[in-house]
Every structure is written in structure tokens, then in C-alpha cells.
Amino acid sequence: MAANSKTANLWLAKLMPVLIVGILGYVSWVVVARVCVHYLLKPPTTLHAPRPAAAIAILVVYFFLLFFVASTYFRILQTVIINPGFYPRGLQWYTNRDAKTEAKGTRKTRVQSSKEDTTGEKANVGWGKHAREDGLANTTHGYAAAGSFTQGRPDREGEGLQSFYWCDAFVCESDGRPIWCSTCLNWKPDRAHHCREVDRCVRKMDHFCPWIGGVVSETNFKFFIQFVAWTAIFCTFLLITMAILVSESKKQVSDYSPYVSRLADDQQSNGSQPPTSNGNLSVHWILTLALAVLFDIFTLGLTASSIQFALLNTTTVENLSRKVKVTSLAVYLPRPIPNLATAPYQTITYPLSLDPLPQPLPPGPPPSSNALPRTYAILHTKQGESPWHYGSLENFKDVMGEHWYDWFVPLKYSPCYHQNHPRGPNPLSRGPVVQRLREEAGIAQWYDSQKGEPRRSRRHSRGHGEREKPDRSRRKRRRDHRGKRPLGRDELAGDGQDEGYQADTVPA
């Protein structure tokens, strides 16, 4: 059942973009040809005069909104194709795939050889049987030779783990290690989820949307909000316009019917043709109005929910357990703890392949922030508390952009996607929830409250991170007296005007 649903979603993802383009083309034909040209500019009845001003106004507003709908939609399609936000699979996944492909190829070759054997039907059947058994044996052997594990999490240092323990904070399991994906065979970064339809881990996955042909993720969530918002405005305008025209046309048809029946007898007598109402109340108008109502309700709901998720800095996947989830975080300890056994929290030391630090720690200066090994405290948030919540306005800017014009134009990616994030390369470390957890754990004094980064040791800094500026007074005095008598040591140490120079100029 799951495989059939996956196949259906993938086929819908391929067909929906074509369907949407077709619907936009059909609606544009109805608005331009059937409404503006044949009804407003060239009315088929004599009940109202041509209305070019109304036709121009409708066309200008319609194509203005259509431009933003089309541009945001094609921007999403481009992002889904070029940069969908997939996280790489682990090397073990490719090793297992190659082993499985090699085993299938060996089995297929042996079965093919059994069919070509001409020693008799009995011999053929026997060889085919052994070929199937050997093929299964080779398949098992291939998986066993692929590595020390196939689906389980590695116990020691693994590929891709280094990118986590260079961060000051990251989401982890209860034992302090990052979350492991048993399908991609790799460590999942913060807020990444495995998508069943594409069989990949996706950064900040929101949901799989067949209407855009792929996954709504960190790279295109901003463009998705812009698309559904502009589409909602577009459908609202189309709904109001078509509702007014359909109501007006229906009224004209009802008012025109008695006139048609009264002049029906005169057609045979004098051959005159009464005015006709063909085309006023068209089935295309009704269908366009129905499409506008359907998509307006659909996109208004998506717009409201998507903006809500942007203000909360959450996703559709995370929202399912947002009110009850407790998140475990690995927070870096910039200074050594004298006795980790008595600490009020669990700790983990990276790299995993190294032995833990000796206890008690030897005397000496504390290690710098980029020294190995690195010890992390395993802290837990409150129930329903999100470590990525920075405030509604800041959350919205993280998704839509720092400037107001970025909220409407689908050009730049979200700031949360770029490496030069406004809150630094590790924005989780600067969040208010992580800062509160540091205070509760008693390690907040080791961090800069503004930047969320570990404070540098005193041998690398002066005061609050200010380096001592070199005194350039001696160099300046030497430059001012260049070409004159060399200054002595006492003169160089003076702060006022050079007395030696004055004495040299006073006559005897």
C-alpha cells in the first residue's frame, strides 16, 4: 500500500506542473478573449455600450498578478530541479548499493548461462537452481563485505560526523550523538527529515507537494509562501471579477428574454433580426468562476498555515509534535569541567574514537574553541519548547528576507539557507532557549551573550575581547623630528613638547 501511494505521488508530481500551466493558459484565454474582447469591447447585445476602460483595467490587474504567480511558480520549479535541499547519503549506502547491483548481475549472468546449456532439460533445471542459490549467497556475501554495519548506527567515528562537533550546539539523541538515518545511512543535520517519496533526507523538510513537483524544504519554503500568497490574491481578484460579470450577464439575459419573445413574430413579417444574447452567459465563465473559488479556498488555507509556520519558525513535520516534543541538544563546553562525574548533566566527548579526557584534568590554560577533543553537555528543552524560536519578526525574516521587498519578489534564497546567516554560521547557538539552558547548566559565563560564541581565553584577548592597541607615540615623535638631532631615551618617553628641540633653537 505504501509503495502504491509513493508511486502515485511521484506521478502526480510529474503531471501537476503541466496541469497548472494548462489551467493558467485556459483562464487567460477566457479573461482576454471571452470577457474583455467579446463582451466588454465588442458586446454582442445592444443593452450596453462598449466599455474599454473596464477591459483595460481588468487586463492590467490580471496580468500584473499573473506575472507574480508565474514567476514564483517557475522559481519553485527551478529550485526543486537544481537545488532541492537534499542531504548527501552516507558512503555505506553507496557501498551497499554497489554490492547489491554486483550480486544481481552475477545471478543474472548465471541464470542466462543455464538457459544456454544444451545438455538436457534436467541439467538446465539443476544448473538454474544452483545459480539461484549461488546468486542469493553472493548477495548475502556482498552485504556482509560492504562494511561492519548495513542499517545500524556506527559505534565509533563515522563519515560526516566531523561537521557536527565543530558546532557550538546541535540537535542530538539522548546519548549525545546526532540523529541517525537508517535509510540514507548518514547522520541527519538539524531539522532534516527523511522524505519517503524521494527517498532522501531533506533539510528543514516541510512536506512533499505534488503541485510543485517535489519537496518544500529550506531552499524553497520562501518561494512556496510567495507562490500560494500571490495565487490567493490572483484567485480572489478573478473570483470577484467573474462573479460581477456573471451576475450582470445573467441579469441581462433575464431582462432580454421578454423582448426576444415579443419580437419573435415580427421576424417572419419584415425579416428583421432581434438582438441576440449568445455568449453573454457562457459555460467558460461558469467554469472559470468555479476554478477561482476552488483554488482561492485552497491557497488561502495554505497561505495562512505557511505564514503561521514562518512566524513560529517551524514546519509541517515539526508541527505534528510541536506542543509535546522535548528536544535534546549537545552544547559545547568551552572550559574543562573539574569533575564531570558530579556535573548535573551528561556529557559526550568528540571525536568518539579518542579516549575521554583524564580526570582530574591537568593544570594549564583552558583549550581554545577549536581544540580537540571537544566535550559537549547534553541538555534538554522543556516540553513543547522550540530551540529555533527567536521571536515572530526574526523568524519571519529568517524565511522571507531582511528587507520588505524580499518578501514579495522571488529572487533571493531565505537567509536561513545561506552560510552567512545574520546570527552566524551556527544560529542555534545564539537562540534564547540555548542561552537559557547554558544559564541553568552554569556555563553561560563562558559564552558571549550577544554573539552566542565561546569567549576567548585571556592569553588571546584583553578585557572583553579587545586586543591591546600598540602605542605609536614613539614612532610619531621620531617622524616629526626626522632630519634633526636624534632624540634621547628621556625625550622619547616624554608626553609634552620636545624640550631638546627648544633648547637647540634658543640663542646662547
mmCIF file of N, CA, C and O in Angstrom, residues 422-498:
data_model
loop_
_atom_site.group_PDB
_atom_site.id
_atom_site.type_symbol
_atom_site.label_atom_id
_atom_site.label_comp_id
_atom_site.label_asym_id
_atom_site.label_seq_id
_atom_site.Cartn_x
_atom_site.Cartn_y
_atom_site.Cartn_z
ATOM 1 N N PRO A 422 22.469 35.857 9.401
ATOM 2 C CA PRO A 422 22.579 37.027 10.276
ATOM 3 C C PRO A 422 22.984 36.688 11.701
ATOM 4 O O PRO A 422 23.579 37.518 12.385
ATOM 5 N N ARG A 423 22.687 35.492 12.174
ATOM 6 C CA ARG A 423 23.087 35.080 13.523
ATOM 7 C C ARG A 423 24.316 34.177 13.506
ATOM 8 O O ARG A 423 24.575 33.476 14.487
ATOM 9 N N GLY A 424 25.072 34.182 12.408
ATOM 10 C CA GLY A 424 26.302 33.424 12.369
ATOM 11 C C GLY A 424 26.104 32.065 11.725
ATOM 12 O O GLY A 424 24.993 31.645 11.376
ATOM 13 N N PRO A 425 27.204 31.311 11.549
ATOM 14 C CA PRO A 425 27.108 30.002 10.896
ATOM 15 C C PRO A 425 26.381 28.955 11.717
ATOM 16 O O PRO A 425 25.967 27.943 11.180
ATOM 17 N N ASN A 426 26.247 29.178 13.035
ATOM 18 C CA ASN A 426 25.532 28.238 13.897
ATOM 19 C C ASN A 426 24.438 28.999 14.643
ATOM 20 O O ASN A 426 24.585 29.325 15.823
ATOM 21 N N PRO A 427 23.314 29.353 13.956
ATOM 22 C CA PRO A 427 22.286 30.193 14.596
ATOM 23 C C PRO A 427 21.635 29.540 15.800
ATOM 24 O O PRO A 427 21.112 30.239 16.661
ATOM 25 N N LEU A 428 21.654 28.206 15.868
ATOM 26 C CA LEU A 428 21.053 27.541 17.022
ATOM 27 C C LEU A 428 21.756 27.941 18.307
ATOM 28 O O LEU A 428 21.126 28.054 19.362
ATOM 29 N N SER A 429 23.072 28.194 18.245
ATOM 30 C CA SER A 429 23.837 28.532 19.442
ATOM 31 C C SER A 429 23.448 29.888 20.007
ATOM 32 O O SER A 429 23.660 30.147 21.197
ATOM 33 N N ARG A 430 22.879 30.787 19.191
ATOM 34 C CA ARG A 430 22.526 32.125 19.645
ATOM 35 C C ARG A 430 21.059 32.251 20.027
ATOM 36 O O ARG A 430 20.604 33.342 20.361
ATOM 37 N N GLY A 431 20.308 31.168 19.965
ATOM 38 C CA GLY A 431 18.894 31.216 20.300
ATOM 39 C C GLY A 431 18.660 31.440 21.781
ATOM 40 O O GLY A 431 19.487 31.073 22.633
ATOM 41 N N PRO A 432 17.539 32.043 22.146
ATOM 42 C CA PRO A 432 17.259 32.297 23.575
ATOM 43 C C PRO A 432 17.092 31.024 24.384
ATOM 44 O O PRO A 432 17.419 31.000 25.572
ATOM 45 N N VAL A 433 16.601 29.954 23.767
ATOM 46 C CA VAL A 433 16.425 28.705 24.504
ATOM 47 C C VAL A 433 17.782 28.113 24.872
ATOM 48 O O VAL A 433 17.996 27.652 26.013
ATOM 49 N N VAL A 434 18.728 28.127 23.935
ATOM 50 C CA VAL A 434 20.057 27.593 24.222
ATOM 51 C C VAL A 434 20.757 28.446 25.271
ATOM 52 O O VAL A 434 21.450 27.917 26.164
ATOM 53 N N GLN A 435 20.591 29.761 25.207
ATOM 54 C CA GLN A 435 21.196 30.621 26.224
ATOM 55 C C GLN A 435 20.607 30.352 27.605
ATOM 56 O O GLN A 435 21.330 30.350 28.618
ATOM 57 N N ARG A 436 19.324 30.104 27.675
ATOM 58 C CA ARG A 436 18.717 29.767 28.973
ATOM 59 C C ARG A 436 19.234 28.436 29.490
ATOM 60 O O ARG A 436 19.509 28.294 30.700
ATOM 61 N N LEU A 437 19.402 27.455 28.603
ATOM 62 C CA LEU A 437 19.933 26.160 29.029
ATOM 63 C C LEU A 437 21.368 26.303 29.528
ATOM 64 O O LEU A 437 21.769 25.614 30.488
ATOM 65 N N ARG A 438 22.149 27.197 28.921
ATOM 66 C CA ARG A 438 23.512 27.422 29.411
ATOM 67 C C ARG A 438 23.493 28.028 30.817
ATOM 68 O O ARG A 438 24.311 27.663 31.674
ATOM 69 N N GLU A 439 22.571 28.966 31.031
ATOM 70 C CA GLU A 439 22.482 29.570 32.360
ATOM 71 C C GLU A 439 22.079 28.544 33.404
ATOM 72 O O GLU A 439 22.616 28.532 34.519
ATOM 73 N N GLU A 440 21.127 27.688 33.075
ATOM 74 C CA GLU A 440 20.712 26.666 34.030
ATOM 75 C C GLU A 440 21.814 25.656 34.292
ATOM 76 O O GLU A 440 21.914 25.111 35.398
ATOM 77 N N ALA A 441 22.658 25.404 33.293
ATOM 78 C CA ALA A 441 23.763 24.459 33.470
ATOM 79 C C ALA A 441 24.987 25.103 34.092
ATOM 80 O O ALA A 441 25.953 24.399 34.427
ATOM 81 N N GLY A 442 24.996 26.445 34.247
ATOM 82 C CA GLY A 442 26.116 27.121 34.867
ATOM 83 C C GLY A 442 27.293 27.348 33.943
ATOM 84 O O GLY A 442 28.428 27.500 34.421
ATOM 85 N N ILE A 443 27.084 27.397 32.644
ATOM 86 C CA ILE A 443 28.186 27.600 31.695
ATOM 87 C C ILE A 443 27.959 28.855 30.855
ATOM 88 O O ILE A 443 28.677 29.082 29.884
ATOM 89 N N ALA A 444 26.993 29.685 31.231
ATOM 90 C CA ALA A 444 26.694 30.873 30.429
ATOM 91 C C ALA A 444 27.826 31.889 30.493
ATOM 92 O O ALA A 444 28.005 32.675 29.555
ATOM 93 N N GLN A 445 28.600 31.918 31.601
ATOM 94 C CA GLN A 445 29.676 32.900 31.720
ATOM 95 C C GLN A 445 30.818 32.621 30.753
ATOM 96 O O GLN A 445 31.684 33.483 30.550
ATOM 97 N N TRP A 446 30.840 31.470 30.135
ATOM 98 C CA TRP A 446 31.891 31.132 29.175
ATOM 99 C C TRP A 446 31.523 31.538 27.757
ATOM 100 O O TRP A 446 32.282 31.289 26.830
ATOM 101 N N TYR A 447 30.359 32.120 27.582
ATOM 102 C CA TYR A 447 29.872 32.488 26.255
ATOM 103 C C TYR A 447 29.603 33.981 26.191
ATOM 104 O O TYR A 447 29.245 34.604 27.199
ATOM 105 N N ASP A 448 29.757 34.518 24.998
ATOM 106 C CA ASP A 448 29.380 35.898 24.724
ATOM 107 C C ASP A 448 27.866 35.955 24.588
ATOM 108 O O ASP A 448 27.284 35.291 23.730
ATOM 109 N N SER A 449 27.210 36.750 25.409
ATOM 110 C CA SER A 449 25.747 36.784 25.409
ATOM 111 C C SER A 449 25.173 37.355 24.120
ATOM 112 O O SER A 449 24.034 37.051 23.757
ATOM 113 N N GLN A 450 25.936 38.190 23.424
ATOM 114 C CA GLN A 450 25.446 38.788 22.191
ATOM 115 C C GLN A 450 25.670 37.880 20.987
ATOM 116 O O GLN A 450 24.772 37.660 20.182
ATOM 117 N N LYS A 451 26.860 37.347 20.851
ATOM 118 C CA LYS A 451 27.198 36.517 19.694
ATOM 119 C C LYS A 451 26.872 35.045 19.902
ATOM 120 O O LYS A 451 26.774 34.293 18.937
ATOM 121 N N GLY A 452 26.743 34.610 21.160
ATOM 122 C CA GLY A 452 26.494 33.204 21.411
ATOM 123 C C GLY A 452 27.704 32.331 21.153
ATOM 124 O O GLY A 452 27.567 31.121 20.994
ATOM 125 N N GLU A 453 28.896 32.921 21.128
ATOM 126 C CA GLU A 453 30.122 32.175 20.854
ATOM 127 C C GLU A 453 30.949 32.079 22.124
ATOM 128 O O GLU A 453 30.853 32.919 23.022
ATOM 129 N N PRO A 454 31.798 31.049 22.234
ATOM 130 C CA PRO A 454 32.660 30.937 23.425
ATOM 131 C C PRO A 454 33.599 32.126 23.534
ATOM 132 O O PRO A 454 34.123 32.630 22.541
ATOM 133 N N ARG A 455 33.798 32.583 24.770
ATOM 134 C CA ARG A 455 34.745 33.669 24.997
ATOM 135 C C ARG A 455 36.165 33.161 24.797
ATOM 136 O O ARG A 455 36.480 32.025 25.158
ATOM 137 N N ARG A 456 37.002 34.003 24.256
ATOM 138 C CA ARG A 456 38.388 33.643 24.066
ATOM 139 C C ARG A 456 39.133 33.721 25.387
ATOM 140 O O ARG A 456 38.811 34.506 26.272
ATOM 141 N N SER A 457 40.162 32.903 25.500
ATOM 142 C CA SER A 457 40.968 32.910 26.718
ATOM 143 C C SER A 457 41.747 34.205 26.818
ATOM 144 O O SER A 457 41.981 34.894 25.837
ATOM 145 N N ARG A 458 42.216 34.547 28.042
ATOM 146 C CA ARG A 458 42.861 35.825 28.270
ATOM 147 C C ARG A 458 44.193 35.952 27.539
ATOM 148 O O ARG A 458 44.634 37.048 27.242
ATOM 149 N N ARG A 459 44.852 34.841 27.314
ATOM 150 C CA ARG A 459 46.126 34.948 26.610
ATOM 151 C C ARG A 459 45.932 35.294 25.150
ATOM 152 O O ARG A 459 46.888 35.637 24.469
ATOM 153 N N HIS A 460 44.720 35.194 24.643
ATOM 154 C CA HIS A 460 44.420 35.579 23.268
ATOM 155 C C HIS A 460 43.630 36.873 23.180
ATOM 156 O O HIS A 460 43.355 37.346 22.093
ATOM 157 N N SER A 461 43.223 37.437 24.321
ATOM 158 C CA SER A 461 42.384 38.626 24.284
ATOM 159 C C SER A 461 42.704 39.519 25.459
ATOM 160 O O SER A 461 43.438 39.137 26.379
ATOM 161 N N ARG A 462 42.138 40.694 25.472
ATOM 162 C CA ARG A 462 42.339 41.667 26.550
ATOM 163 C C ARG A 462 40.994 42.274 26.879
ATOM 164 O O ARG A 462 40.325 42.795 26.014
ATOM 165 N N GLY A 463 40.601 42.224 28.144
ATOM 166 C CA GLY A 463 39.297 42.755 28.536
ATOM 167 C C GLY A 463 38.195 41.889 27.976
ATOM 168 O O GLY A 463 38.217 40.675 28.093
ATOM 169 N N HIS A 464 37.222 42.519 27.343
ATOM 170 C CA HIS A 464 36.091 41.815 26.753
ATOM 171 C C HIS A 464 36.364 41.551 25.285
ATOM 172 O O HIS A 464 35.635 41.987 24.404
ATOM 173 N N GLY A 465 37.415 40.857 24.991
ATOM 174 C CA GLY A 465 37.730 40.534 23.611
ATOM 175 C C GLY A 465 38.476 41.628 22.882
ATOM 176 O O GLY A 465 38.754 41.505 21.698
ATOM 177 N N GLU A 466 38.855 42.753 23.569
ATOM 178 C CA GLU A 466 39.560 43.845 22.919
ATOM 179 C C GLU A 466 41.048 43.608 23.026
ATOM 180 O O GLU A 466 41.589 43.457 24.126
ATOM 181 N N ARG A 467 41.718 43.570 21.905
ATOM 182 C CA ARG A 467 43.159 43.425 21.911
ATOM 183 C C ARG A 467 43.828 44.754 22.261
ATOM 184 O O ARG A 467 43.325 45.828 21.933
ATOM 185 N N GLU A 468 44.990 44.658 22.921
ATOM 186 C CA GLU A 468 45.716 45.862 23.306
ATOM 187 C C GLU A 468 46.301 46.533 22.069
ATOM 188 O O GLU A 468 47.033 45.888 21.300
ATOM 189 N N LYS A 469 45.979 47.797 21.874
ATOM 190 C CA LYS A 469 46.456 48.506 20.704
ATOM 191 C C LYS A 469 47.891 48.969 20.937
ATOM 192 O O LYS A 469 48.234 49.451 22.022
ATOM 193 N N PRO A 470 48.758 48.839 19.940
ATOM 194 C CA PRO A 470 50.155 49.254 20.115
ATOM 195 C C PRO A 470 50.253 50.770 20.241
ATOM 196 O O PRO A 470 49.512 51.530 19.631
ATOM 197 N N ASP A 471 51.227 51.221 21.079
ATOM 198 C CA ASP A 471 51.456 52.646 21.304
ATOM 199 C C ASP A 471 52.346 53.184 20.181
ATOM 200 O O ASP A 471 53.486 52.738 20.003
ATOM 201 N N ARG A 472 51.797 54.102 19.401
ATOM 202 C CA ARG A 472 52.523 54.638 18.255
ATOM 203 C C ARG A 472 53.106 56.026 18.543
ATOM 204 O O ARG A 472 53.510 56.729 17.622
ATOM 205 N N SER A 473 53.169 56.449 19.843
ATOM 206 C CA SER A 473 53.655 57.792 20.152
ATOM 207 C C SER A 473 55.143 57.933 19.844
ATOM 208 O O SER A 473 55.592 58.968 19.342
ATOM 209 N N ARG A 474 55.943 56.907 20.132
ATOM 210 C CA ARG A 474 57.379 56.997 19.864
ATOM 211 C C ARG A 474 57.636 57.108 18.373
ATOM 212 O O ARG A 474 58.465 57.914 17.926
ATOM 213 N N ARG A 475 56.969 56.290 17.595
ATOM 214 C CA ARG A 475 57.167 56.330 16.151
ATOM 215 C C ARG A 475 56.765 57.699 15.599
ATOM 216 O O ARG A 475 57.407 58.238 14.693
ATOM 217 N N LYS A 476 55.700 58.273 16.142
ATOM 218 C CA LYS A 476 55.259 59.571 15.661
ATOM 219 C C LYS A 476 56.280 60.663 15.982
ATOM 220 O O LYS A 476 56.572 61.519 15.160
ATOM 221 N N ARG A 477 56.853 60.650 17.195
ATOM 222 C CA ARG A 477 57.829 61.661 17.555
ATOM 223 C C ARG A 477 59.107 61.542 16.731
ATOM 224 O O ARG A 477 59.741 62.531 16.388
ATOM 225 N N ARG A 478 59.496 60.302 16.434
ATOM 226 C CA ARG A 478 60.674 60.149 15.572
ATOM 227 C C ARG A 478 60.401 60.710 14.181
ATOM 228 O O ARG A 478 61.265 61.313 13.552
ATOM 229 N N ARG A 479 59.179 60.497 13.669
ATOM 230 C CA ARG A 479 58.847 61.002 12.344
ATOM 231 C C ARG A 479 58.774 62.522 12.331
ATOM 232 O O ARG A 479 59.167 63.185 11.367
ATOM 233 N N ASP A 480 58.295 63.149 13.418
ATOM 234 C CA ASP A 480 58.198 64.604 13.480
ATOM 235 C C ASP A 480 59.567 65.268 13.538
ATOM 236 O O ASP A 480 59.755 66.393 13.057
ATOM 237 N N HIS A 481 60.554 64.593 14.119
ATOM 238 C CA HIS A 481 61.880 65.178 14.277
ATOM 239 C C HIS A 481 62.881 64.592 13.294
ATOM 240 O O HIS A 481 64.087 64.593 13.528
ATOM 241 N N ARG A 482 62.373 64.048 12.206
ATOM 242 C CA ARG A 482 63.259 63.458 11.218
ATOM 243 C C ARG A 482 64.111 64.560 10.575
ATOM 244 O O ARG A 482 63.597 65.623 10.214
ATOM 245 N N GLY A 483 65.405 64.333 10.414
ATOM 246 C CA GLY A 483 66.338 65.309 9.856
ATOM 247 C C GLY A 483 66.972 66.212 10.890
ATOM 248 O O GLY A 483 67.842 67.012 10.571
ATOM 249 N N LYS A 484 66.548 66.116 12.163
ATOM 250 C CA LYS A 484 67.114 66.920 13.243
ATOM 251 C C LYS A 484 67.904 66.014 14.173
ATOM 252 O O LYS A 484 68.065 64.833 13.924
ATOM 253 N N ARG A 485 68.318 66.567 15.254
ATOM 254 C CA ARG A 485 69.114 65.807 16.202
ATOM 255 C C ARG A 485 68.328 64.604 16.702
ATOM 256 O O ARG A 485 67.166 64.727 17.059
ATOM 257 N N PRO A 486 68.983 63.426 16.798
ATOM 258 C CA PRO A 486 68.270 62.263 17.322
ATOM 259 C C PRO A 486 67.801 62.497 18.749
ATOM 260 O O PRO A 486 68.479 63.146 19.540
ATOM 261 N N LEU A 487 66.599 62.004 19.025
ATOM 262 C CA LEU A 487 66.040 62.180 20.363
ATOM 263 C C LEU A 487 66.601 61.140 21.309
ATOM 264 O O LEU A 487 66.834 59.985 20.945
ATOM 265 N N GLY A 488 66.790 61.541 22.543
ATOM 266 C CA GLY A 488 67.254 60.610 23.554
ATOM 267 C C GLY A 488 66.113 59.778 24.116
ATOM 268 O O GLY A 488 64.943 59.968 23.808
ATOM 269 N N ARG A 489 66.519 58.878 25.032
ATOM 270 C CA ARG A 489 65.515 57.979 25.606
ATOM 271 C C ARG A 489 64.518 58.739 26.463
ATOM 272 O O ARG A 489 63.330 58.466 26.440
ATOM 273 N N ASP A 490 65.040 59.722 27.219
ATOM 274 C CA ASP A 490 64.117 60.506 28.058
ATOM 275 C C ASP A 490 63.172 61.350 27.223
ATOM 276 O O ASP A 490 62.002 61.552 27.575
ATOM 277 N N GLU A 491 63.670 61.837 26.095
ATOM 278 C CA GLU A 491 62.825 62.653 25.237
ATOM 279 C C GLU A 491 61.739 61.823 24.555
ATOM 280 O O GLU A 491 60.615 62.265 24.380
ATOM 281 N N LEU A 492 62.132 60.575 24.193
ATOM 282 C CA LEU A 492 61.125 59.699 23.589
ATOM 283 C C LEU A 492 60.036 59.325 24.573
ATOM 284 O O LEU A 492 58.883 59.116 24.204
ATOM 285 N N ALA A 493 60.401 59.246 25.832
ATOM 286 C CA ALA A 493 59.406 58.870 26.847
ATOM 287 C C ALA A 493 58.524 60.023 27.256
ATOM 288 O O ALA A 493 57.516 59.824 27.934
ATOM 289 N N GLY A 494 58.869 61.285 26.877
ATOM 290 C CA GLY A 494 58.072 62.435 27.273
ATOM 291 C C GLY A 494 56.754 62.497 26.551
ATOM 292 O O GLY A 494 56.595 61.961 25.458
ATOM 293 N N ASP A 495 55.801 63.162 27.166
ATOM 294 C CA ASP A 495 54.462 63.279 26.602
ATOM 295 C C ASP A 495 54.201 64.658 26.013
ATOM 296 O O ASP A 495 53.313 64.812 25.183
ATOM 297 N N GLY A 496 54.946 65.691 26.460
ATOM 298 C CA GLY A 496 54.666 67.040 26.010
ATOM 299 C C GLY A 496 55.513 67.406 24.810
ATOM 300 O O GLY A 496 56.001 66.574 24.059
ATOM 301 N N GLN A 497 55.737 68.714 24.649
ATOM 302 C CA GLN A 497 56.514 69.202 23.522
ATOM 303 C C GLN A 497 57.976 68.863 23.741
ATOM 304 O O GLN A 497 58.462 68.790 24.865
ATOM 305 N N ASP A 498 58.708 68.648 22.684
ATOM 306 C CA ASP A 498 60.096 68.218 22.767
ATOM 307 C C ASP A 498 60.951 69.351 23.321
ATOM 308 O O ASP A 498 61.101 70.383 22.689
#
